[in-house]
Amino acid sequence: MSVRAVARSGARLAVIAALALLASGVAAVAPTGTGAVQRAAADCFKPHSAQTGARGTDEVRVDPHIERLREVPTMQARLGGEVTVPTYIHFITATKLSREEQIAREKLADLQIRKLNRGYSGRSSTKAFSTPFRFSLMATDITVNSAWSTMKFRSAAEAEAKAALRVGGADTLNIYAANIGGDLLGWATFPQRYENNPTNDGVVLLTDSMPGGKAAPYNRGDTATHEIGHWLGLYHTFQDGCAPKNDLVADTPAERRPGYGCPDGRDSCRADGVDPIHNFMDYSNDLCMDRFTAGQADRMLSQWATFRSAG
Ligand SMILES: [Ca+2]
Ligand SMILES: [Ca+2]
Ligand SMILES: [Ca+2]
Ligand SMILES: [Zn+2]
């Protein structure tokens, strides 16, 4: 699976180990940092995307059938036809929240949705493209379940929580926010997996990755932006490294490896263009990632038409 390594305050070791992880396809490991500061300090590895039914790095390999997409005119994304995605945010907590805490969660859900709409509408940067996707919060719910609240990737707890909480069809975004295990920021399922496993469909987030959370520098809500990018069919910008097709999007320059932190101006592949380290589909800090491209918008739209839209 793909791994988002979180290297903070020059944690070079973490980066090197993460690259080894990428090569080995290991799903998750414990942080290398001192034990005392595991979660808050985030010197750790954060598997950041996943899809079911695949082993190891299969999850970021290109599925042959994924490219047989329904035709979507390239201009359609540019012309601004909107796709509004009904969105449910399911919080899972270990203990019952006070009334004030419940209200705070509702506010947090609103903040997250606003953040998503900023990113997907291109308002997060002057260099950002406005994708057609917008997110409409249908409902927020809070479930008290200590086992589910620390769910791990592909765990029984994850399966149970999703079976109990998921609503809607292929076009409905379900976000599960919890104190997820394994030092992860989040994971997501890809659109083409919906058909065989609808219950598993959705995005799982570390609650502290949401706006104002404790997972700095990943606490401005762009883990959700990134994971939903996968949910809409995008791969990482460093997918397949410098291979010409890399992420199957033409206007994201190929890059050899993830851009942890914010390595502005890095140019790791001979092919044209500097590395797209500001792209939401890289692994940079939330402050650094601020854009999608026109090509990504087109890909998301064709994936939507093929796997998620009812019509
Ligand atoms: Ca590309
Ligand atoms: Ca280049
Ligand atoms: Ca950002
Ligand atoms: Zn990812």
CSV table of C-alpha atoms and ligand atoms in Angstrom, one decimal:
chain,number,residue,atom,x,y,z
A,1,MET,CA,0.0,0.0,0.0
A,2,SER,CA,1.1,3.5,-0.2
A,3,VAL,CA,2.7,5.1,2.7
A,4,ARG,CA,2.7,8.7,3.7
A,5,ALA,CA,5.7,9.2,5.8
A,6,VAL,CA,5.6,12.1,8.2
A,7,ALA,CA,9.0,13.7,8.7
A,8,ARG,CA,9.0,16.5,11.1
A,9,SER,CA,11.8,18.7,12.3
A,10,GLY,CA,14.3,17.1,10.0
A,11,ALA,CA,13.5,13.6,10.9
A,12,ARG,CA,15.6,12.2,8.1
A,13,LEU,CA,15.6,8.7,9.5
A,14,ALA,CA,11.9,8.6,9.1
A,15,VAL,CA,12.1,9.6,5.5
A,16,ILE,CA,14.7,6.9,4.7
A,17,ALA,CA,12.8,4.3,6.4
A,18,ALA,CA,9.6,5.3,4.7
A,19,LEU,CA,11.3,5.0,1.3
A,20,ALA,CA,12.3,1.5,2.3
A,21,LEU,CA,8.7,0.9,3.2
A,22,LEU,CA,7.5,2.1,-0.2
A,23,ALA,CA,9.8,-0.3,-1.8
A,24,SER,CA,8.7,-3.2,0.4
A,25,GLY,CA,5.1,-2.4,0.3
A,26,VAL,CA,4.7,-2.8,4.0
A,27,ALA,CA,1.5,-1.3,5.2
A,28,ALA,CA,2.4,0.4,8.4
A,29,VAL,CA,5.1,0.6,11.0
A,30,ALA,CA,5.6,2.2,14.3
A,31,PRO,CA,7.3,5.6,14.5
A,32,THR,CA,11.0,5.8,14.8
A,33,GLY,CA,10.8,8.7,17.2
A,34,THR,CA,11.1,8.4,20.9
A,35,GLY,CA,8.1,6.6,22.2
A,36,ALA,CA,6.9,9.5,24.4
A,37,VAL,CA,5.9,11.7,21.5
A,38,GLN,CA,4.5,9.2,19.1
A,39,ARG,CA,1.3,10.7,17.9
A,40,ALA,CA,1.7,14.3,18.6
A,41,ALA,CA,5.3,14.6,17.3
A,42,ALA,CA,4.3,12.6,14.3
A,43,ASP,CA,7.8,11.3,13.6
A,44,CYS,CA,6.1,8.4,12.1
A,45,PHE,CA,4.8,6.7,9.0
A,46,LYS,CA,1.3,7.3,7.8
A,47,PRO,CA,-0.1,4.9,5.3
A,48,HIS,CA,-2.3,7.3,3.5
A,49,SER,CA,-4.2,5.5,0.9
A,50,ALA,CA,-5.5,2.0,0.4
A,51,GLN,CA,-7.9,0.0,-1.5
A,52,THR,CA,-9.3,-3.3,-0.6
A,53,GLY,CA,-8.7,-6.5,-2.3
A,54,ALA,CA,-5.1,-5.7,-3.2
A,55,ARG,CA,-1.9,-6.8,-1.5
A,56,GLY,CA,1.0,-4.6,-0.7
A,57,THR,CA,1.9,-2.1,-3.3
A,58,ASP,CA,-0.8,-3.4,-5.6
A,59,GLU,CA,-2.8,-0.6,-4.2
A,60,VAL,CA,-0.9,2.0,-6.0
A,61,ARG,CA,-0.4,0.1,-9.2
A,62,VAL,CA,-2.5,0.8,-12.1
A,63,ASP,CA,-5.4,-1.5,-12.5
A,64,PRO,CA,-5.7,-2.3,-16.2
A,65,HIS,CA,-9.4,-2.0,-16.3
A,66,ILE,CA,-9.3,1.4,-14.6
A,67,GLU,CA,-8.3,3.0,-17.8
A,68,ARG,CA,-11.3,1.8,-19.7
A,69,LEU,CA,-13.3,4.8,-18.7
A,70,ARG,CA,-16.4,6.3,-19.9
A,71,GLU,CA,-15.6,9.2,-22.3
A,72,VAL,CA,-15.8,12.6,-20.7
A,73,PRO,CA,-15.1,15.6,-22.8
A,74,THR,CA,-11.9,17.3,-21.5
A,75,MET,CA,-13.6,20.6,-21.6
A,76,GLN,CA,-16.4,19.6,-19.3
A,77,ALA,CA,-14.3,20.0,-16.2
A,78,ARG,CA,-13.1,23.4,-17.4
A,79,LEU,CA,-16.6,24.6,-18.1
A,80,GLY,CA,-17.6,24.3,-14.4
A,81,GLY,CA,-20.4,21.8,-14.4
A,82,GLU,CA,-20.6,21.0,-10.7
A,83,VAL,CA,-20.9,17.6,-9.1
A,84,THR,CA,-22.2,17.8,-5.6
A,85,VAL,CA,-21.2,14.9,-3.5
A,86,PRO,CA,-23.6,14.1,-0.5
A,87,THR,CA,-21.2,13.7,2.4
A,88,TYR,CA,-21.7,12.0,5.8
A,89,ILE,CA,-19.2,12.4,8.6
A,90,HIS,CA,-19.2,9.7,11.2
A,91,PHE,CA,-17.2,10.5,14.3
A,92,ILE,CA,-16.2,7.5,16.5
A,93,THR,CA,-15.1,8.1,20.0
A,94,ALA,CA,-13.9,5.9,22.9
A,95,THR,CA,-16.1,7.7,25.5
A,96,LYS,CA,-19.3,9.6,25.5
A,97,LEU,CA,-18.8,13.3,24.7
A,98,SER,CA,-20.3,16.2,26.6
A,99,ARG,CA,-22.8,18.4,25.0
A,100,GLU,CA,-20.1,21.0,24.4
A,101,GLU,CA,-17.8,18.4,22.8
A,102,GLN,CA,-20.7,17.2,20.6
A,103,ILE,CA,-21.3,20.7,19.4
A,104,ALA,CA,-17.5,21.1,18.8
A,105,ARG,CA,-17.6,18.0,16.6
A,106,GLU,CA,-20.4,19.4,14.5
A,107,LYS,CA,-18.4,22.6,14.0
A,108,LEU,CA,-15.4,20.5,13.1
A,109,ALA,CA,-17.4,18.7,10.4
A,110,ASP,CA,-18.5,22.1,9.0
A,111,LEU,CA,-14.9,23.4,9.0
A,112,GLN,CA,-13.7,20.2,7.2
A,113,ILE,CA,-16.4,20.6,4.5
A,114,ARG,CA,-15.5,24.2,4.0
A,115,LYS,CA,-11.8,23.2,3.7
A,116,LEU,CA,-12.7,20.6,1.1
A,117,ASN,CA,-14.8,23.0,-1.0
A,118,ARG,CA,-12.0,25.5,-0.9
A,119,GLY,CA,-9.5,23.0,-2.2
A,120,TYR,CA,-11.8,21.4,-4.8
A,121,SER,CA,-13.0,24.8,-6.1
A,122,GLY,CA,-9.4,26.1,-6.6
A,123,ARG,CA,-9.7,28.8,-3.9
A,124,SER,CA,-6.7,27.5,-2.0
A,125,SER,CA,-4.1,28.9,-4.4
A,126,THR,CA,-3.9,31.2,-7.4
A,127,LYS,CA,-2.3,28.2,-9.1
A,128,ALA,CA,-5.1,25.8,-8.3
A,129,PHE,CA,-7.6,24.5,-10.8
A,130,SER,CA,-11.2,24.5,-9.9
A,131,THR,CA,-12.5,20.9,-10.1
A,132,PRO,CA,-16.2,20.3,-10.6
A,133,PHE,CA,-16.6,18.6,-7.2
A,134,ARG,CA,-18.3,20.2,-4.2
A,135,PHE,CA,-19.2,18.5,-0.9
A,136,SER,CA,-22.5,18.9,0.8
A,137,LEU,CA,-22.7,17.8,4.5
A,138,MET,CA,-25.9,15.7,4.9
A,139,ALA,CA,-25.4,14.7,8.5
A,140,THR,CA,-22.9,14.3,11.2
A,141,ASP,CA,-23.1,11.5,13.8
A,142,ILE,CA,-21.1,10.4,16.8
A,143,THR,CA,-20.8,6.8,17.8
A,144,VAL,CA,-19.3,5.7,21.1
A,145,ASN,CA,-17.3,2.5,20.6
A,146,SER,CA,-13.9,2.1,22.1
A,147,ALA,CA,-12.9,-0.8,19.7
A,148,TRP,CA,-13.9,1.1,16.6
A,149,SER,CA,-12.4,4.4,17.8
A,150,THR,CA,-8.9,3.0,17.3
A,151,MET,CA,-9.6,1.0,14.2
A,152,LYS,CA,-6.7,-0.1,12.1
A,153,PHE,CA,-6.5,-0.4,8.4
A,154,ARG,CA,-8.3,-3.6,7.3
A,155,SER,CA,-9.3,-4.5,10.8
A,156,ALA,CA,-12.4,-6.2,12.1
A,157,ALA,CA,-13.2,-2.9,13.8
A,158,GLU,CA,-13.1,-1.1,10.5
A,159,ALA,CA,-15.4,-3.6,8.9
A,160,GLU,CA,-17.8,-3.5,11.7
A,161,ALA,CA,-17.9,0.3,12.0
A,162,LYS,CA,-18.5,0.7,8.3
A,163,ALA,CA,-21.2,-2.0,8.2
A,164,ALA,CA,-23.0,-0.2,11.0
A,165,LEU,CA,-22.6,3.4,9.8
A,166,ARG,CA,-22.3,3.6,6.1
A,167,VAL,CA,-25.1,5.2,4.2
A,168,GLY,CA,-26.0,5.9,0.5
A,169,GLY,CA,-24.6,4.4,-2.7
A,170,ALA,CA,-21.6,4.8,-4.9
A,171,ASP,CA,-22.0,8.5,-5.2
A,172,THR,CA,-22.2,9.1,-1.4
A,173,LEU,CA,-19.1,10.0,0.5
A,174,ASN,CA,-18.8,8.5,3.9
A,175,ILE,CA,-16.0,9.8,6.1
A,176,TYR,CA,-15.1,8.0,9.3
A,177,ALA,CA,-13.2,10.1,11.8
A,178,ALA,CA,-11.5,8.4,14.7
A,179,ASN,CA,-8.3,8.0,16.7
A,180,ILE,CA,-7.2,5.5,14.1
A,181,GLY,CA,-4.3,3.2,14.9
A,182,GLY,CA,-0.9,2.6,13.4
A,183,ASP,CA,0.0,6.3,13.4
A,184,LEU,CA,-2.0,6.8,10.3
A,185,LEU,CA,-3.5,10.0,9.0
A,186,GLY,CA,-6.1,8.2,6.9
A,187,TRP,CA,-6.9,5.8,4.1
A,188,ALA,CA,-9.4,5.6,1.2
A,189,THR,CA,-10.9,3.2,-1.2
A,190,PHE,CA,-10.7,3.7,-5.0
A,191,PRO,CA,-13.9,4.1,-7.1
A,192,GLN,CA,-13.5,0.9,-9.1
A,193,ARG,CA,-13.6,-1.1,-5.8
A,194,TYR,CA,-17.1,0.0,-5.0
A,195,GLU,CA,-18.9,-2.6,-7.0
A,196,ASN,CA,-17.3,-5.6,-5.3
A,197,ASN,CA,-17.3,-4.2,-1.8
A,198,PRO,CA,-19.8,-1.3,-1.4
A,199,THR,CA,-19.7,-1.5,2.4
A,200,ASN,CA,-16.0,-0.8,2.6
A,201,ASP,CA,-16.3,2.3,0.4
A,202,GLY,CA,-15.2,5.6,1.9
A,203,VAL,CA,-12.5,7.6,3.6
A,204,VAL,CA,-11.1,7.0,7.1
A,205,LEU,CA,-9.4,9.9,8.9
A,206,LEU,CA,-7.5,10.6,12.0
A,207,THR,CA,-9.8,13.1,13.8
A,208,ASP,CA,-6.7,15.2,14.7
A,209,SER,CA,-6.0,15.7,11.0
A,210,MET,CA,-9.1,17.8,10.7
A,211,PRO,CA,-8.8,21.6,10.9
A,212,GLY,CA,-7.3,22.7,14.2
A,213,GLY,CA,-6.5,19.2,15.3
A,214,LYS,CA,-3.3,18.0,17.1
A,215,ALA,CA,-1.6,16.3,14.2
A,216,ALA,CA,0.5,19.2,13.1
A,217,PRO,CA,1.8,19.8,10.4
A,218,TYR,CA,-1.1,17.7,9.1
A,219,ASN,CA,-3.9,19.4,11.0
A,220,ARG,CA,-5.4,21.7,8.5
A,221,GLY,CA,-7.8,19.3,6.9
A,222,ASP,CA,-5.9,18.4,3.8
A,223,THR,CA,-5.7,14.7,4.7
A,224,ALA,CA,-9.3,14.6,3.8
A,225,THR,CA,-8.7,16.6,0.6
A,226,HIS,CA,-6.0,14.0,-0.4
A,227,GLU,CA,-7.9,10.9,0.6
A,228,ILE,CA,-11.0,12.1,-1.2
A,229,GLY,CA,-8.7,12.6,-4.2
A,230,HIS,CA,-8.1,8.8,-4.1
A,231,TRP,CA,-11.8,8.2,-3.5
A,232,LEU,CA,-12.4,10.1,-6.8
A,233,GLY,CA,-9.7,8.0,-8.5
A,234,LEU,CA,-6.5,9.9,-8.3
A,235,TYR,CA,-3.1,8.3,-7.6
A,236,HIS,CA,-0.2,9.9,-5.9
A,237,THR,CA,1.8,12.4,-8.0
A,238,PHE,CA,4.9,10.2,-7.3
A,239,GLN,CA,3.1,7.1,-8.5
A,240,ASP,CA,5.6,5.0,-10.5
A,241,GLY,CA,8.3,7.6,-10.0
A,242,CYS,CA,9.8,9.0,-13.2
A,243,ALA,CA,7.9,6.6,-15.5
A,244,PRO,CA,6.3,8.7,-18.3
A,245,LYS,CA,2.7,7.9,-17.4
A,246,ASN,CA,3.3,8.0,-13.7
A,247,ASP,CA,0.0,9.0,-12.1
A,248,LEU,CA,-1.9,8.8,-15.4
A,249,VAL,CA,-2.4,12.5,-15.4
A,250,ALA,CA,-0.5,14.4,-18.1
A,251,ASP,CA,-0.2,17.8,-16.4
A,252,THR,CA,1.4,16.6,-13.1
A,253,PRO,CA,5.2,16.4,-13.8
A,254,ALA,CA,6.6,13.0,-12.8
A,255,GLU,CA,8.5,12.9,-9.5
A,256,ARG,CA,10.8,10.3,-8.2
A,257,ARG,CA,9.5,10.2,-4.6
A,258,PRO,CA,7.1,11.9,-2.2
A,259,GLY,CA,7.7,15.5,-1.3
A,260,TYR,CA,7.8,15.4,2.5
A,261,GLY,CA,7.7,18.8,4.2
A,262,CYS,CA,7.7,21.4,1.4
A,263,PRO,CA,10.7,20.9,-0.9
A,264,ASP,CA,9.9,23.8,-3.2
A,265,GLY,CA,11.6,23.7,-6.6
A,266,ARG,CA,12.7,20.1,-6.3
A,267,ASP,CA,13.2,18.5,-9.7
A,268,SER,CA,13.8,14.8,-9.3
A,269,CYS,CA,12.9,13.5,-12.8
A,270,ARG,CA,14.4,14.5,-16.1
A,271,ALA,CA,11.0,14.9,-17.7
A,272,ASP,CA,9.7,18.5,-18.0
A,273,GLY,CA,8.5,20.4,-15.0
A,274,VAL,CA,9.5,20.7,-11.4
A,275,ASP,CA,8.1,18.2,-8.9
A,276,PRO,CA,4.4,18.9,-8.1
A,277,ILE,CA,5.1,19.1,-4.4
A,278,HIS,CA,2.2,21.5,-3.9
A,279,ASN,CA,-0.3,19.1,-5.3
A,280,PHE,CA,-2.9,17.6,-2.9
A,281,MET,CA,-1.8,14.2,-4.1
A,282,ASP,CA,1.7,14.5,-2.8
A,283,TYR,CA,2.8,13.9,0.8
A,284,SER,CA,3.8,17.4,1.7
A,285,ASN,CA,2.6,19.3,4.8
A,286,ASP,CA,-1.0,20.6,4.8
A,287,LEU,CA,0.3,24.2,4.4
A,288,CYS,CA,2.3,23.2,1.4
A,289,MET,CA,-0.3,21.2,-0.5
A,290,ASP,CA,-2.9,23.5,-2.1
A,291,ARG,CA,-3.8,22.5,-5.6
A,292,PHE,CA,-5.3,20.1,-8.1
A,293,THR,CA,-4.6,20.4,-11.8
A,294,ALA,CA,-6.9,20.4,-14.8
A,295,GLY,CA,-5.8,16.9,-15.7
A,296,GLN,CA,-6.6,15.7,-12.3
A,297,ALA,CA,-10.1,17.3,-12.5
A,298,ASP,CA,-10.6,15.5,-15.8
A,299,ARG,CA,-9.5,12.2,-14.3
A,300,MET,CA,-11.8,12.6,-11.3
A,301,LEU,CA,-14.7,13.4,-13.5
A,302,SER,CA,-14.2,10.4,-15.8
A,303,GLN,CA,-13.8,8.1,-12.8
A,304,TRP,CA,-17.0,9.6,-11.4
A,305,ALA,CA,-18.9,9.0,-14.6
A,306,THR,CA,-17.6,5.5,-14.8
A,307,PHE,CA,-17.9,4.2,-11.3
A,308,ARG,CA,-19.9,6.6,-9.1
A,309,SER,CA,-22.5,8.6,-10.9
A,310,ALA,CA,-26.0,7.2,-11.0
A,311,GLY,CA,-26.6,8.6,-14.5
B,1,CA,CA,1.8,12.9,-14.3
B,2,CA,CA,11.3,17.3,-13.9
B,3,CA,CA,-3.3,23.2,2.2
B,4,ZN,ZN,-2.5,8.9,-0.5
